[in-house]
């Protein structure tokens, strides 16, 4: 076991204690103090005991159970109040949101126009229109700042730009954990879902890759 003893003054007289430390007036928070920084450095340099190494070695030698085998990954994003996902293999890049330029004599439902991203033109497709989602329903509760994005995707030989209200990021999950969609989901969206996955406090609709790809291609024709 390590013999390094860390005097955690921040828990006694610092921000987590009675706040009587005279250094708080200068540093405001313990994390800005040289004493806290020095303690962190000593903690990282402490000697690791043999028992600790053996315990973790035994942990990583264990075979993963079926519930731990995360054999799939997707990119999670939000449209309106709906958290949705598509397989990561469909995505090429993420770009800042851009206003599409409308195409003359093209009024296809779901085609918003074209956008210029890095000098390349992409057809801008509205998943909200294709899936029957109201974009003005308000933000889902995320307790963090949200930023609209353009998701650059590729299906077969065609690229698309998909505007989304928020981007959660890449999520790995077990295929066996996918559940059936709830009966209360609107019919316009439910027919494009292959299931639902739960992550933290989110219920994420798993969009059917083939159906979405076909619908995007059909809308562009």
PDB file of N, CA and C in Angstrom, residues 57-143:
ATOM      1  N   UNK A  57      -5.760  -6.317 -12.143  1.00  0.00           N
ATOM      2  CA  UNK A  57      -5.390  -7.349 -13.122  1.00  0.00           C
ATOM      3  C   UNK A  57      -6.459  -8.428 -13.175  1.00  0.00           C
ATOM      4  N   UNK A  58      -6.975  -8.832 -12.003  1.00  0.00           N
ATOM      5  CA  UNK A  58      -8.034  -9.832 -11.948  1.00  0.00           C
ATOM      6  C   UNK A  58      -9.318  -9.310 -12.583  1.00  0.00           C
ATOM      7  N   UNK A  59      -9.590  -8.031 -12.380  1.00  0.00           N
ATOM      8  CA  UNK A  59     -10.793  -7.423 -12.950  1.00  0.00           C
ATOM      9  C   UNK A  59     -10.756  -7.463 -14.476  1.00  0.00           C
ATOM     10  N   UNK A  60      -9.617  -7.094 -15.075  1.00  0.00           N
ATOM     11  CA  UNK A  60      -9.533  -7.025 -16.530  1.00  0.00           C
ATOM     12  C   UNK A  60      -9.334  -8.392 -17.179  1.00  0.00           C
ATOM     13  N   UNK A  61      -9.029  -9.423 -16.372  1.00  0.00           N
ATOM     14  CA  UNK A  61      -8.944 -10.779 -16.924  1.00  0.00           C
ATOM     15  C   UNK A  61     -10.308 -11.424 -17.083  1.00  0.00           C
ATOM     16  N   UNK A  62     -11.320 -10.851 -16.424  1.00  0.00           N
ATOM     17  CA  UNK A  62     -12.650 -11.434 -16.488  1.00  0.00           C
ATOM     18  C   UNK A  62     -13.267 -11.228 -17.872  1.00  0.00           C
ATOM     19  N   UNK A  63     -13.914 -12.265 -18.363  1.00  0.00           N
ATOM     20  CA  UNK A  63     -14.608 -12.166 -19.648  1.00  0.00           C
ATOM     21  C   UNK A  63     -15.828 -11.267 -19.499  1.00  0.00           C
ATOM     22  N   UNK A  64     -16.081 -10.452 -20.500  1.00  0.00           N
ATOM     23  CA  UNK A  64     -17.244  -9.562 -20.450  1.00  0.00           C
ATOM     24  C   UNK A  64     -18.521 -10.372 -20.528  1.00  0.00           C
ATOM     25  N   UNK A  65     -19.480 -10.005 -19.714  1.00  0.00           N
ATOM     26  CA  UNK A  65     -20.779 -10.659 -19.766  1.00  0.00           C
ATOM     27  C   UNK A  65     -21.543 -10.154 -20.981  1.00  0.00           C
ATOM     28  N   UNK A  66     -22.636 -10.839 -21.322  1.00  0.00           N
ATOM     29  CA  UNK A  66     -23.407 -10.437 -22.497  1.00  0.00           C
ATOM     30  C   UNK A  66     -23.918  -9.009 -22.379  1.00  0.00           C
ATOM     31  N   UNK A  67     -24.239  -8.599 -21.136  1.00  0.00           N
ATOM     32  CA  UNK A  67     -24.760  -7.250 -20.934  1.00  0.00           C
ATOM     33  C   UNK A  67     -23.684  -6.189 -21.111  1.00  0.00           C
ATOM     34  N   UNK A  68     -22.408  -6.599 -21.083  1.00  0.00           N
ATOM     35  CA  UNK A  68     -21.325  -5.639 -21.211  1.00  0.00           C
ATOM     36  C   UNK A  68     -20.772  -5.562 -22.633  1.00  0.00           C
ATOM     37  N   UNK A  69     -21.217  -6.444 -23.513  1.00  0.00           N
ATOM     38  CA  UNK A  69     -20.678  -6.480 -24.864  1.00  0.00           C
ATOM     39  C   UNK A  69     -21.341  -5.418 -25.724  1.00  0.00           C
ATOM     40  N   UNK A  70     -20.717  -4.263 -25.767  1.00  0.00           N
ATOM     41  CA  UNK A  70     -21.248  -3.155 -26.557  1.00  0.00           C
ATOM     42  C   UNK A  70     -20.753  -3.324 -27.993  1.00  0.00           C
ATOM     43  N   UNK A  71     -21.570  -3.971 -28.799  1.00  0.00           N
ATOM     44  CA  UNK A  71     -21.149  -4.380 -30.127  1.00  0.00           C
ATOM     45  C   UNK A  71     -21.617  -3.446 -31.235  1.00  0.00           C
ATOM     46  N   UNK A  72     -22.171  -2.306 -30.881  1.00  0.00           N
ATOM     47  CA  UNK A  72     -22.669  -1.390 -31.896  1.00  0.00           C
ATOM     48  C   UNK A  72     -22.424   0.042 -31.455  1.00  0.00           C
ATOM     49  N   UNK A  73     -22.413   0.959 -32.404  1.00  0.00           N
ATOM     50  CA  UNK A  73     -22.220   2.372 -32.057  1.00  0.00           C
ATOM     51  C   UNK A  73     -23.081   3.239 -32.965  1.00  0.00           C
ATOM     52  N   UNK A  74     -23.479   4.377 -32.436  1.00  0.00           N
ATOM     53  CA  UNK A  74     -24.324   5.291 -33.192  1.00  0.00           C
ATOM     54  C   UNK A  74     -23.980   6.728 -32.811  1.00  0.00           C
ATOM     55  N   UNK A  75     -24.432   7.648 -33.626  1.00  0.00           N
ATOM     56  CA  UNK A  75     -24.305   9.073 -33.319  1.00  0.00           C
ATOM     57  C   UNK A  75     -25.677   9.559 -32.862  1.00  0.00           C
ATOM     58  N   UNK A  76     -25.719  10.165 -31.681  1.00  0.00           N
ATOM     59  CA  UNK A  76     -26.984  10.576 -31.071  1.00  0.00           C
ATOM     60  C   UNK A  76     -27.175  12.078 -31.255  1.00  0.00           C
ATOM     61  N   UNK A  77     -28.356  12.458 -31.718  1.00  0.00           N
ATOM     62  CA  UNK A  77     -28.667  13.869 -31.963  1.00  0.00           C
ATOM     63  C   UNK A  77     -30.134  14.124 -31.618  1.00  0.00           C
ATOM     64  N   UNK A  78     -30.476  15.399 -31.561  1.00  0.00           N
ATOM     65  CA  UNK A  78     -31.850  15.771 -31.200  1.00  0.00           C
ATOM     66  C   UNK A  78     -32.485  16.608 -32.290  1.00  0.00           C
ATOM     67  N   UNK A  79     -33.759  16.308 -32.581  1.00  0.00           N
ATOM     68  CA  UNK A  79     -34.590  17.116 -33.468  1.00  0.00           C
ATOM     69  C   UNK A  79     -35.880  17.399 -32.713  1.00  0.00           C
ATOM     70  N   UNK A  80     -36.202  18.685 -32.528  1.00  0.00           N
ATOM     71  CA  UNK A  80     -37.344  19.018 -31.672  1.00  0.00           C
ATOM     72  C   UNK A  80     -37.087  18.495 -30.270  1.00  0.00           C
ATOM     73  N   UNK A  81     -37.980  17.657 -29.777  1.00  0.00           N
ATOM     74  CA  UNK A  81     -37.782  17.042 -28.461  1.00  0.00           C
ATOM     75  C   UNK A  81     -37.329  15.594 -28.561  1.00  0.00           C
ATOM     76  N   UNK A  82     -37.122  15.108 -29.770  1.00  0.00           N
ATOM     77  CA  UNK A  82     -36.809  13.700 -29.978  1.00  0.00           C
ATOM     78  C   UNK A  82     -35.300  13.463 -30.066  1.00  0.00           C
ATOM     79  N   UNK A  83     -34.800  12.582 -29.197  1.00  0.00           N
ATOM     80  CA  UNK A  83     -33.417  12.115 -29.312  1.00  0.00           C
ATOM     81  C   UNK A  83     -33.408  10.918 -30.255  1.00  0.00           C
ATOM     82  N   UNK A  84     -32.569  10.989 -31.279  1.00  0.00           N
ATOM     83  CA  UNK A  84     -32.519   9.974 -32.317  1.00  0.00           C
ATOM     84  C   UNK A  84     -31.080   9.563 -32.565  1.00  0.00           C
ATOM     85  N   UNK A  85     -30.908   8.478 -33.323  1.00  0.00           N
ATOM     86  CA  UNK A  85     -29.555   8.027 -33.625  1.00  0.00           C
ATOM     87  C   UNK A  85     -29.522   7.326 -34.982  1.00  0.00           C
ATOM     88  N   UNK A  86     -28.331   7.371 -35.588  1.00  0.00           N
ATOM     89  CA  UNK A  86     -28.034   6.622 -36.800  1.00  0.00           C
ATOM     90  C   UNK A  86     -26.656   6.003 -36.631  1.00  0.00           C
ATOM     91  N   UNK A  87     -26.359   4.920 -37.336  1.00  0.00           N
ATOM     92  CA  UNK A  87     -25.044   4.275 -37.190  1.00  0.00           C
ATOM     93  C   UNK A  87     -23.908   5.225 -37.518  1.00  0.00           C
ATOM     94  N   UNK A  88     -22.825   5.140 -36.768  1.00  0.00           N
ATOM     95  CA  UNK A  88     -21.691   6.047 -36.977  1.00  0.00           C
ATOM     96  C   UNK A  88     -21.101   5.917 -38.375  1.00  0.00           C
ATOM     97  N   UNK A  89     -21.245   4.750 -39.008  1.00  0.00           N
ATOM     98  CA  UNK A  89     -20.659   4.557 -40.342  1.00  0.00           C
ATOM     99  C   UNK A  89     -21.296   5.447 -41.398  1.00  0.00           C
ATOM    100  N   UNK A  90     -22.477   6.007 -41.093  1.00  0.00           N
ATOM    101  CA  UNK A  90     -23.136   6.873 -42.066  1.00  0.00           C
ATOM    102  C   UNK A  90     -22.557   8.277 -42.092  1.00  0.00           C
ATOM    103  N   UNK A  91     -21.799   8.658 -41.041  1.00  0.00           N
ATOM    104  CA  UNK A  91     -21.395  10.055 -40.891  1.00  0.00           C
ATOM    105  C   UNK A  91     -19.977  10.306 -41.366  1.00  0.00           C
ATOM    106  N   UNK A  92     -19.823  11.442 -42.026  1.00  0.00           N
ATOM    107  CA  UNK A  92     -18.521  11.855 -42.551  1.00  0.00           C
ATOM    108  C   UNK A  92     -17.894  12.922 -41.666  1.00  0.00           C
ATOM    109  N   UNK A  93     -18.700  13.896 -41.235  1.00  0.00           N
ATOM    110  CA  UNK A  93     -18.192  15.005 -40.427  1.00  0.00           C
ATOM    111  C   UNK A  93     -19.364  15.724 -39.785  1.00  0.00           C
ATOM    112  N   UNK A  94     -19.014  16.611 -38.834  1.00  0.00           N
ATOM    113  CA  UNK A  94     -19.985  17.500 -38.194  1.00  0.00           C
ATOM    114  C   UNK A  94     -19.554  18.925 -38.500  1.00  0.00           C
ATOM    115  N   UNK A  95     -20.495  19.761 -38.909  1.00  0.00           N
ATOM    116  CA  UNK A  95     -20.168  21.138 -39.303  1.00  0.00           C
ATOM    117  C   UNK A  95     -21.104  22.108 -38.586  1.00  0.00           C
ATOM    118  N   UNK A  96     -20.683  23.386 -38.490  1.00  0.00           N
ATOM    119  CA  UNK A  96     -21.583  24.398 -37.904  1.00  0.00           C
ATOM    120  C   UNK A  96     -22.855  24.518 -38.747  1.00  0.00           C
ATOM    121  N   UNK A  97     -23.913  24.936 -38.104  1.00  0.00           N
ATOM    122  CA  UNK A  97     -25.183  25.088 -38.808  1.00  0.00           C
ATOM    123  C   UNK A  97     -25.048  26.176 -39.875  1.00  0.00           C
ATOM    124  N   UNK A  98     -25.710  25.994 -40.992  1.00  0.00           N
ATOM    125  CA  UNK A  98     -25.677  26.974 -42.087  1.00  0.00           C
ATOM    126  C   UNK A  98     -27.054  27.045 -42.725  1.00  0.00           C
ATOM    127  N   UNK A  99     -27.417  28.234 -43.182  1.00  0.00           N
ATOM    128  CA  UNK A  99     -28.723  28.415 -43.812  1.00  0.00           C
ATOM    129  C   UNK A  99     -28.665  27.903 -45.242  1.00  0.00           C
ATOM    130  N   UNK A 100     -29.574  27.000 -45.603  1.00  0.00           N
ATOM    131  CA  UNK A 100     -29.544  26.463 -46.970  1.00  0.00           C
ATOM    132  C   UNK A 100     -30.053  27.477 -47.994  1.00  0.00           C
ATOM    133  N   UNK A 101     -29.534  27.376 -49.202  1.00  0.00           N
ATOM    134  CA  UNK A 101     -30.004  28.189 -50.315  1.00  0.00           C
ATOM    135  C   UNK A 101     -31.025  27.352 -51.093  1.00  0.00           C
ATOM    136  N   UNK A 102     -32.200  27.902 -51.260  1.00  0.00           N
ATOM    137  CA  UNK A 102     -33.262  27.144 -51.910  1.00  0.00           C
ATOM    138  C   UNK A 102     -32.956  26.932 -53.396  1.00  0.00           C
ATOM    139  N   UNK A 103     -33.401  25.791 -53.899  1.00  0.00           N
ATOM    140  CA  UNK A 103     -33.217  25.459 -55.304  1.00  0.00           C
ATOM    141  C   UNK A 103     -34.462  25.857 -56.087  1.00  0.00           C
ATOM    142  N   UNK A 104     -34.291  26.535 -57.220  1.00  0.00           N
ATOM    143  CA  UNK A 104     -35.465  26.935 -58.013  1.00  0.00           C
ATOM    144  C   UNK A 104     -36.184  25.715 -58.585  1.00  0.00           C
ATOM    145  N   UNK A 105     -37.491  25.793 -58.569  1.00  0.00           N
ATOM    146  CA  UNK A 105     -38.346  24.757 -59.146  1.00  0.00           C
ATOM    147  C   UNK A 105     -38.207  23.406 -58.441  1.00  0.00           C
ATOM    148  N   UNK A 106     -37.733  23.437 -57.200  1.00  0.00           N
ATOM    149  CA  UNK A 106     -37.673  22.202 -56.416  1.00  0.00           C
ATOM    150  C   UNK A 106     -38.406  22.438 -55.107  1.00  0.00           C
ATOM    151  N   UNK A 107     -39.478  21.730 -54.909  1.00  0.00           N
ATOM    152  CA  UNK A 107     -40.280  21.916 -53.694  1.00  0.00           C
ATOM    153  C   UNK A 107     -40.530  20.583 -53.009  1.00  0.00           C
ATOM    154  N   UNK A 108     -39.570  19.669 -53.095  1.00  0.00           N
ATOM    155  CA  UNK A 108     -39.733  18.352 -52.489  1.00  0.00           C
ATOM    156  C   UNK A 108     -39.817  18.473 -50.973  1.00  0.00           C
ATOM    157  N   UNK A 109     -40.755  17.774 -50.384  1.00  0.00           N
ATOM    158  CA  UNK A 109     -40.888  17.763 -48.927  1.00  0.00           C
ATOM    159  C   UNK A 109     -39.645  17.108 -48.326  1.00  0.00           C
ATOM    160  N   UNK A 110     -38.934  17.856 -47.495  1.00  0.00           N
ATOM    161  CA  UNK A 110     -37.724  17.330 -46.875  1.00  0.00           C
ATOM    162  C   UNK A 110     -36.451  17.899 -47.457  1.00  0.00           C
ATOM    163  N   UNK A 111     -36.514  18.480 -48.656  1.00  0.00           N
ATOM    164  CA  UNK A 111     -35.332  19.089 -49.260  1.00  0.00           C
ATOM    165  C   UNK A 111     -35.345  20.578 -48.977  1.00  0.00           C
ATOM    166  N   UNK A 112     -34.421  21.031 -48.125  1.00  0.00           N
ATOM    167  CA  UNK A 112     -34.399  22.430 -47.738  1.00  0.00           C
ATOM    168  C   UNK A 112     -33.612  23.314 -48.667  1.00  0.00           C
ATOM    169  N   UNK A 113     -32.792  22.726 -49.540  1.00  0.00           N
ATOM    170  CA  UNK A 113     -31.939  23.484 -50.443  1.00  0.00           C
ATOM    171  C   UNK A 113     -30.551  22.896 -50.448  1.00  0.00           C
ATOM    172  N   UNK A 114     -29.540  23.734 -50.683  1.00  0.00           N
ATOM    173  CA  UNK A 114     -28.150  23.288 -50.665  1.00  0.00           C
ATOM    174  C   UNK A 114     -27.358  24.156 -49.689  1.00  0.00           C
ATOM    175  N   UNK A 115     -26.334  23.569 -49.072  1.00  0.00           N
ATOM    176  CA  UNK A 115     -25.456  24.316 -48.172  1.00  0.00           C
ATOM    177  C   UNK A 115     -24.018  24.126 -48.632  1.00  0.00           C
ATOM    178  N   UNK A 116     -23.223  25.153 -48.384  1.00  0.00           N
ATOM    179  CA  UNK A 116     -21.801  25.122 -48.726  1.00  0.00           C
ATOM    180  C   UNK A 116     -21.012  24.847 -47.460  1.00  0.00           C
ATOM    181  N   UNK A 117     -20.331  23.715 -47.421  1.00  0.00           N
ATOM    182  CA  UNK A 117     -19.502  23.361 -46.267  1.00  0.00           C
ATOM    183  C   UNK A 117     -18.083  23.109 -46.754  1.00  0.00           C
ATOM    184  N   UNK A 118     -17.179  24.023 -46.413  1.00  0.00           N
ATOM    185  CA  UNK A 118     -15.779  23.872 -46.819  1.00  0.00           C
ATOM    186  C   UNK A 118     -15.587  23.858 -48.319  1.00  0.00           C
ATOM    187  N   UNK A 119     -16.435  24.564 -49.046  1.00  0.00           N
ATOM    188  CA  UNK A 119     -16.308  24.621 -50.496  1.00  0.00           C
ATOM    189  C   UNK A 119     -17.030  23.515 -51.238  1.00  0.00           C
ATOM    190  N   UNK A 120     -17.681  22.613 -50.512  1.00  0.00           N
ATOM    191  CA  UNK A 120     -18.440  21.519 -51.126  1.00  0.00           C
ATOM    192  C   UNK A 120     -19.924  21.749 -50.909  1.00  0.00           C
ATOM    193  N   UNK A 121     -20.727  21.547 -51.958  1.00  0.00           N
ATOM    194  CA  UNK A 121     -22.167  21.729 -51.858  1.00  0.00           C
ATOM    195  C   UNK A 121     -22.845  20.416 -51.465  1.00  0.00           C
ATOM    196  N   UNK A 122     -23.736  20.516 -50.475  1.00  0.00           N
ATOM    197  CA  UNK A 122     -24.480  19.353 -50.003  1.00  0.00           C
ATOM    198  C   UNK A 122     -25.971  19.646 -50.080  1.00  0.00           C
ATOM    199  N   UNK A 123     -26.774  18.691 -50.519  1.00  0.00           N
ATOM    200  CA  UNK A 123     -28.221  18.874 -50.376  1.00  0.00           C
ATOM    201  C   UNK A 123     -28.592  18.845 -48.898  1.00  0.00           C
ATOM    202  N   UNK A 124     -29.346  19.840 -48.465  1.00  0.00           N
ATOM    203  CA  UNK A 124     -29.721  19.950 -47.057  1.00  0.00           C
ATOM    204  C   UNK A 124     -31.085  19.322 -46.867  1.00  0.00           C
ATOM    205  N   UNK A 125     -31.121  18.219 -46.134  1.00  0.00           N
ATOM    206  CA  UNK A 125     -32.341  17.435 -45.974  1.00  0.00           C
ATOM    207  C   UNK A 125     -32.913  17.624 -44.569  1.00  0.00           C
ATOM    208  N   UNK A 126     -34.204  17.843 -44.487  1.00  0.00           N
ATOM    209  CA  UNK A 126     -34.866  18.048 -43.198  1.00  0.00           C
ATOM    210  C   UNK A 126     -35.424  16.728 -42.677  1.00  0.00           C
ATOM    211  N   UNK A 127     -34.743  16.148 -41.697  1.00  0.00           N
ATOM    212  CA  UNK A 127     -35.274  14.947 -41.071  1.00  0.00           C
ATOM    213  C   UNK A 127     -36.566  15.244 -40.326  1.00  0.00           C
ATOM    214  N   UNK A 128     -36.699  16.468 -39.838  1.00  0.00           N
ATOM    215  CA  UNK A 128     -37.927  16.846 -39.132  1.00  0.00           C
ATOM    216  C   UNK A 128     -39.134  16.673 -40.043  1.00  0.00           C
ATOM    217  N   UNK A 129     -39.016  17.124 -41.287  1.00  0.00           N
ATOM    218  CA  UNK A 129     -40.118  16.980 -42.235  1.00  0.00           C
ATOM    219  C   UNK A 129     -40.341  15.525 -42.622  1.00  0.00           C
ATOM    220  N   UNK A 130     -39.250  14.809 -42.847  1.00  0.00           N
ATOM    221  CA  UNK A 130     -39.363  13.414 -43.272  1.00  0.00           C
ATOM    222  C   UNK A 130     -39.979  12.539 -42.184  1.00  0.00           C
ATOM    223  N   UNK A 131     -39.682  12.870 -40.924  1.00  0.00           N
ATOM    224  CA  UNK A 131     -40.128  12.038 -39.806  1.00  0.00           C
ATOM    225  C   UNK A 131     -41.375  12.566 -39.119  1.00  0.00           C
ATOM    226  N   UNK A 132     -41.852  13.725 -39.554  1.00  0.00           N
ATOM    227  CA  UNK A 132     -43.051  14.288 -38.947  1.00  0.00           C
ATOM    228  C   UNK A 132     -42.829  14.803 -37.544  1.00  0.00           C
ATOM    229  N   UNK A 133     -41.681  15.448 -37.303  1.00  0.00           N
ATOM    230  CA  UNK A 133     -41.340  15.981 -35.980  1.00  0.00           C
ATOM    231  C   UNK A 133     -41.489  17.501 -35.991  1.00  0.00           C
ATOM    232  N   UNK A 134     -42.112  18.039 -34.971  1.00  0.00           N
ATOM    233  CA  UNK A 134     -42.248  19.490 -34.840  1.00  0.00           C
ATOM    234  C   UNK A 134     -40.963  20.052 -34.245  1.00  0.00           C
ATOM    235  N   UNK A 135     -40.226  20.834 -35.039  1.00  0.00           N
ATOM    236  CA  UNK A 135     -38.957  21.400 -34.573  1.00  0.00           C
ATOM    237  C   UNK A 135     -39.155  22.476 -33.520  1.00  0.00           C
ATOM    238  N   UNK A 136     -40.358  22.995 -33.385  1.00  0.00           N
ATOM    239  CA  UNK A 136     -40.614  24.108 -32.469  1.00  0.00           C
ATOM    240  C   UNK A 136     -41.187  23.666 -31.135  1.00  0.00           C
ATOM    241  N   UNK A 137     -41.118  22.380 -30.841  1.00  0.00           N
ATOM    242  CA  UNK A 137     -41.688  21.895 -29.584  1.00  0.00           C
ATOM    243  C   UNK A 137     -40.869  22.294 -28.367  1.00  0.00           C
ATOM    244  N   UNK A 138     -39.636  22.766 -28.575  1.00  0.00           N
ATOM    245  CA  UNK A 138     -38.807  23.187 -27.453  1.00  0.00           C
ATOM    246  C   UNK A 138     -37.673  22.220 -27.220  1.00  0.00           C
ATOM    247  N   UNK A 139     -36.746  22.653 -26.383  1.00  0.00           N
ATOM    248  CA  UNK A 139     -35.553  21.869 -26.125  1.00  0.00           C
ATOM    249  C   UNK A 139     -35.829  20.746 -25.138  1.00  0.00           C
ATOM    250  N   UNK A 140     -35.192  19.615 -25.370  1.00  0.00           N
ATOM    251  CA  UNK A 140     -35.234  18.540 -24.380  1.00  0.00           C
ATOM    252  C   UNK A 140     -34.372  18.951 -23.196  1.00  0.00           C
ATOM    253  N   UNK A 141     -34.721  18.481 -22.006  1.00  0.00           N
ATOM    254  CA  UNK A 141     -33.972  18.838 -20.801  1.00  0.00           C
ATOM    255  C   UNK A 141     -32.619  18.149 -20.807  1.00  0.00           C
ATOM    256  N   UNK A 142     -31.550  18.920 -20.944  1.00  0.00           N
ATOM    257  CA  UNK A 142     -30.207  18.343 -20.985  1.00  0.00           C
ATOM    258  C   UNK A 142     -29.299  18.928 -19.920  1.00  0.00           C
ATOM    259  N   UNK A 143     -29.720  20.052 -19.296  1.00  0.00           N
ATOM    260  CA  UNK A 143     -28.909  20.726 -18.272  1.00  0.00           C
ATOM    261  C   UNK A 143     -27.542  21.147 -18.800  1.00  0.00           C
TER     262      UNK A 143
END
